[in-house]
Coordinates of N, CA, C and O in Angstrom, one line a residue:
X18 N 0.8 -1.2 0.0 CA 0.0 0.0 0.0 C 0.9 1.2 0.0 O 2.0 1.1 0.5
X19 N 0.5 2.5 -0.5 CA 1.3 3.4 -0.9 C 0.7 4.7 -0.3 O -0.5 4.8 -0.3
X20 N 1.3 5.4 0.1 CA 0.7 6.6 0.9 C -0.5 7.3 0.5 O -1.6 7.5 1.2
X21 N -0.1 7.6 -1.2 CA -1.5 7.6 -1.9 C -2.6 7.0 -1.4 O -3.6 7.7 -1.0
X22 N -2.7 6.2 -1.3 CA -4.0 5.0 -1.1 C -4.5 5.1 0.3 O -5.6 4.7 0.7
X23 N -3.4 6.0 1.2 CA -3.6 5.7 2.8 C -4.3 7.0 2.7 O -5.5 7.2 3.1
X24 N -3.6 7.9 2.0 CA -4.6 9.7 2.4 C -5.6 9.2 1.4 O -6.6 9.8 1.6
X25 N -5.7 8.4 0.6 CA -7.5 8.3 -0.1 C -8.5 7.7 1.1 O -9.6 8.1 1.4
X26 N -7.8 6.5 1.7 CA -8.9 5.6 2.5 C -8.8 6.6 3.7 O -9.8 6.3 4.4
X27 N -8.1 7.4 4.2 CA -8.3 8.1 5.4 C -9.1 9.2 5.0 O -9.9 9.7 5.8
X28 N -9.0 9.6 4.0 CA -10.3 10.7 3.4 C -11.6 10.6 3.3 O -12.5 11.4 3.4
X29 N -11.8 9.3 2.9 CA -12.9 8.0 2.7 C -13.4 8.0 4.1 O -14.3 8.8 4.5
X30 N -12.9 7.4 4.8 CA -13.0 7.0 6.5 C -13.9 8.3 6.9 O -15.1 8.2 7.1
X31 N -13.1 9.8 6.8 CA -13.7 10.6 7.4 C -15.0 11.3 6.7 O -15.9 11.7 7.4
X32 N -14.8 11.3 5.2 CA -16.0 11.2 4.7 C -17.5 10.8 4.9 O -18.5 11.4 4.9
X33 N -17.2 9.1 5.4 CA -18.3 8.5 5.5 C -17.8 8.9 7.4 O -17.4 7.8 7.8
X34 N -17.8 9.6 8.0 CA -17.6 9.6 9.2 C -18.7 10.9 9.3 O -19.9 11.0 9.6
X35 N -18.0 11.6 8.8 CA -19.2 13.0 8.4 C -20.8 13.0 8.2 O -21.6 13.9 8.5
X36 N -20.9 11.6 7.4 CA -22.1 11.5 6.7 C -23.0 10.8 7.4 O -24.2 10.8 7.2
X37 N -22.1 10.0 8.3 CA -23.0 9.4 9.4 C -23.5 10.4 10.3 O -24.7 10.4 10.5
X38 N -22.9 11.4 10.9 CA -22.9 11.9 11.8 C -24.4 12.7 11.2 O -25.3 12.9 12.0
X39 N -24.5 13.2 9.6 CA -25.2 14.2 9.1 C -26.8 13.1 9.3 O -27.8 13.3 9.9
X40 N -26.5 12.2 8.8 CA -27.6 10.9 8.5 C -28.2 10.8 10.2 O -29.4 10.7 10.5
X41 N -27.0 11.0 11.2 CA -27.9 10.2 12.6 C -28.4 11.9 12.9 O -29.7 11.8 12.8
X42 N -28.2 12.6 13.0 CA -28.6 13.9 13.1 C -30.0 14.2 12.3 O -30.8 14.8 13.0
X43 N -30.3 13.9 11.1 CA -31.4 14.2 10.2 C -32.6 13.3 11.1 O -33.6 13.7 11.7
X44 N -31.9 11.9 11.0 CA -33.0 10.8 11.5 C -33.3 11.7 13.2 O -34.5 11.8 13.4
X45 N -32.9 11.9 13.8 CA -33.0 12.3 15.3 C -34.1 13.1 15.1 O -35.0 12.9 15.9
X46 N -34.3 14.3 14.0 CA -35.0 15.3 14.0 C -36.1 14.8 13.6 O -37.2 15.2 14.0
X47 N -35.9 14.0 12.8 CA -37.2 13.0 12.1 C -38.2 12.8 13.6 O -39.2 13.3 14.0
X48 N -37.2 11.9 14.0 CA -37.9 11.1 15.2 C -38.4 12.8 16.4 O -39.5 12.5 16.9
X49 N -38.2 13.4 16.5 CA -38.5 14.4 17.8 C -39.4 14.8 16.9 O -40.5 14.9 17.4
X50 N -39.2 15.3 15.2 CA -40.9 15.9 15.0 C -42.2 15.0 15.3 O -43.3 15.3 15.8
X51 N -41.6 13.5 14.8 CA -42.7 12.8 14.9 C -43.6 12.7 16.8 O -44.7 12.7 17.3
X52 N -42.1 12.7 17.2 CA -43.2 12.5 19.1 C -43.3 13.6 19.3 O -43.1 13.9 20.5
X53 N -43.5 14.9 18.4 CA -44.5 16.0 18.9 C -45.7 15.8 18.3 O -46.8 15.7 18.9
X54 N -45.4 15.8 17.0 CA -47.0 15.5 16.3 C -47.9 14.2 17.3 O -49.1 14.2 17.3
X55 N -47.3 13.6 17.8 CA -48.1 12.1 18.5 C -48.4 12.3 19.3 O -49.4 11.7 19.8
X56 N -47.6 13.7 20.4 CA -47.9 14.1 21.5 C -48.9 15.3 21.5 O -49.7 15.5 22.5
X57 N -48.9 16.0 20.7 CA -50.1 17.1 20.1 C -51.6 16.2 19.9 O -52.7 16.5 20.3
X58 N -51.1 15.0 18.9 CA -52.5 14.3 18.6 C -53.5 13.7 19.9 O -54.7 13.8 20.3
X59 N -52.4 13.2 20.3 CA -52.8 12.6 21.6 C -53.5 14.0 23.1 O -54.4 13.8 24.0
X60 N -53.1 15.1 22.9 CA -53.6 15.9 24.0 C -54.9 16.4 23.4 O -55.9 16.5 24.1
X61 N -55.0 16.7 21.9 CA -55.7 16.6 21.3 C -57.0 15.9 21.5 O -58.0 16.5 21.2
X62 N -57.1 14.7 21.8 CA -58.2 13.5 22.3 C -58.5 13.6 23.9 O -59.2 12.8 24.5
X63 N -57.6 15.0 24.5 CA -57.7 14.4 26.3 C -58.7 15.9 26.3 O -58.4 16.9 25.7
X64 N -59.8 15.7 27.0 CA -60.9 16.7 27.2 C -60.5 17.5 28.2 O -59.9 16.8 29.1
X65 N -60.6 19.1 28.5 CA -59.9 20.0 29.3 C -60.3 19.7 30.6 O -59.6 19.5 31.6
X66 N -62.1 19.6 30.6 CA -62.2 18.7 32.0 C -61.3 17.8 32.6 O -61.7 17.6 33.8
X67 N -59.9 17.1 32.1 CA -59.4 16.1 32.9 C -58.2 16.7 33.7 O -57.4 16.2 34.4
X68 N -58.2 18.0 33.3 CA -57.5 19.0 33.3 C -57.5 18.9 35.1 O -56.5 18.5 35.7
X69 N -58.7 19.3 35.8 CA -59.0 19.0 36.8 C -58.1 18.3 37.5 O -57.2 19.0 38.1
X70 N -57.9 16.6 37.6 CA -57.5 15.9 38.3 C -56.4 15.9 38.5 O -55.9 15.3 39.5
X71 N -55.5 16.8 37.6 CA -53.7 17.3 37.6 C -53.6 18.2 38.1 O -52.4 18.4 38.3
X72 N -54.4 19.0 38.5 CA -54.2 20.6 38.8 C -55.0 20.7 40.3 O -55.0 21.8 40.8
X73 N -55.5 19.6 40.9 CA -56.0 19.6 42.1 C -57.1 20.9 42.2 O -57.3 21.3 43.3
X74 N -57.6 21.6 41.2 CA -58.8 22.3 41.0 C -58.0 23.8 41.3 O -58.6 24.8 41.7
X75 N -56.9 23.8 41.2 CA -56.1 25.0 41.0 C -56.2 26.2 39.6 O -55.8 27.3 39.3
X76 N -57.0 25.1 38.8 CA -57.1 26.0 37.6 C -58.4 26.3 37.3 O -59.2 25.6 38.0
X77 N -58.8 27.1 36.5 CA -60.2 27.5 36.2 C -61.4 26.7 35.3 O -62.4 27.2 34.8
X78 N -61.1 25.8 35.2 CA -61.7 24.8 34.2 C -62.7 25.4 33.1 O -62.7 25.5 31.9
X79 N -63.6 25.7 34.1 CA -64.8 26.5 33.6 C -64.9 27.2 32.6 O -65.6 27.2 31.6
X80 N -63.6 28.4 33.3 CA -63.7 29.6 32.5 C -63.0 28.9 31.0 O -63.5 29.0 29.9
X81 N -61.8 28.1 31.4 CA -61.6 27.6 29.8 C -63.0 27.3 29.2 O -63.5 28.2 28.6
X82 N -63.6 26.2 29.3 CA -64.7 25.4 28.5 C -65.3 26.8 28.5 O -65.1 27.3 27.4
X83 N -66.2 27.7 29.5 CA -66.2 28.7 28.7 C -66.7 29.4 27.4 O -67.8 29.8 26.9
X84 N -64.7 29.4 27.3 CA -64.1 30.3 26.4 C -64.1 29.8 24.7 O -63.7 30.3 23.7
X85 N -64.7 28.3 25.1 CA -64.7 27.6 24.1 C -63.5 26.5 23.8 O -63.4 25.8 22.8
X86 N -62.7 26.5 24.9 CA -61.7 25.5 24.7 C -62.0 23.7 25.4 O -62.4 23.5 26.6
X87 N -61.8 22.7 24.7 CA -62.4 21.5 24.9 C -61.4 20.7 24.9 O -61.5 19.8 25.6
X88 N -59.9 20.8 24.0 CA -59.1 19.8 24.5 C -58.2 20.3 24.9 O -58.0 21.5 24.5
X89 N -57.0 19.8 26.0 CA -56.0 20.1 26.0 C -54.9 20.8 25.2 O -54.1 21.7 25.5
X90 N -55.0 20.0 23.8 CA -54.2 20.5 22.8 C -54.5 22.0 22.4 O -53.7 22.7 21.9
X91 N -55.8 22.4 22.7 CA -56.5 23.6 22.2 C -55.6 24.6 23.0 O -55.0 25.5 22.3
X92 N -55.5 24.5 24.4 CA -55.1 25.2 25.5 C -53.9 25.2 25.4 O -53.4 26.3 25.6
X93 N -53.0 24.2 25.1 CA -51.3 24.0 25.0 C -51.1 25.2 23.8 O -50.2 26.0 23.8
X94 N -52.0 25.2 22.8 CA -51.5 26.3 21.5 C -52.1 27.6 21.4 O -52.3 28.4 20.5
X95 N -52.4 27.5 22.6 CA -53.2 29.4 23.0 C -52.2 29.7 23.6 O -51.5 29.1 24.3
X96 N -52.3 31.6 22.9 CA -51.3 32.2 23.7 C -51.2 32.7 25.0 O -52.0 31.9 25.4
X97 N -50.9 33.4 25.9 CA -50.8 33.7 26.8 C -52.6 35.4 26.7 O -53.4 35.6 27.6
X98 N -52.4 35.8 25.8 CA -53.1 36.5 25.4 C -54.4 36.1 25.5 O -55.2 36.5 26.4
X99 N -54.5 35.1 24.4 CA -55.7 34.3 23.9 C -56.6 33.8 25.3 O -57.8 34.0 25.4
X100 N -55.5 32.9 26.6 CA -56.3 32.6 27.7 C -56.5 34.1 28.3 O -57.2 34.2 29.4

């Protein structure tokens, strides 16, 4: 083997060293959008009433339902304004 060949396959090496790193990084983001969307969908299906049993009646339930708000998810993407 000839030096040539050693700086090709060491360039190679780090090449695909790079591209891993770009590849596990893309997939990672992949994966965290997806368990927001599943975690949105999901609060989405939980009714604000259950809201209650976490909050030991510390929050206003009422005034949410209300205000027109019915899931969780509804309330997690209002603004501070909005409530």
């Amino acid at each position: 083997m000839e030096f040539r060949d050693a700086d090709r396959l060491l360039a190679d090496a780090r090449a695909l060293l790079d591209e891993h790193t770009s590849v596990h990084r893309q997939a990672k983001d992949a994966l965290d959008a997806l368990r927001i969307d599943l975690a949105r969908a999901g609060l989405g299906e939980i009714s604000v009433s259950r809201l209650r049993d976490v909050t030991d009646g510390r929050l206003r339930i009422a005034t949410l339902e209300k205000a027109g708000y019915t899931t969780v998810r509804q309330v997690l993407e209002a603004s501070p304004y909005q409530l």
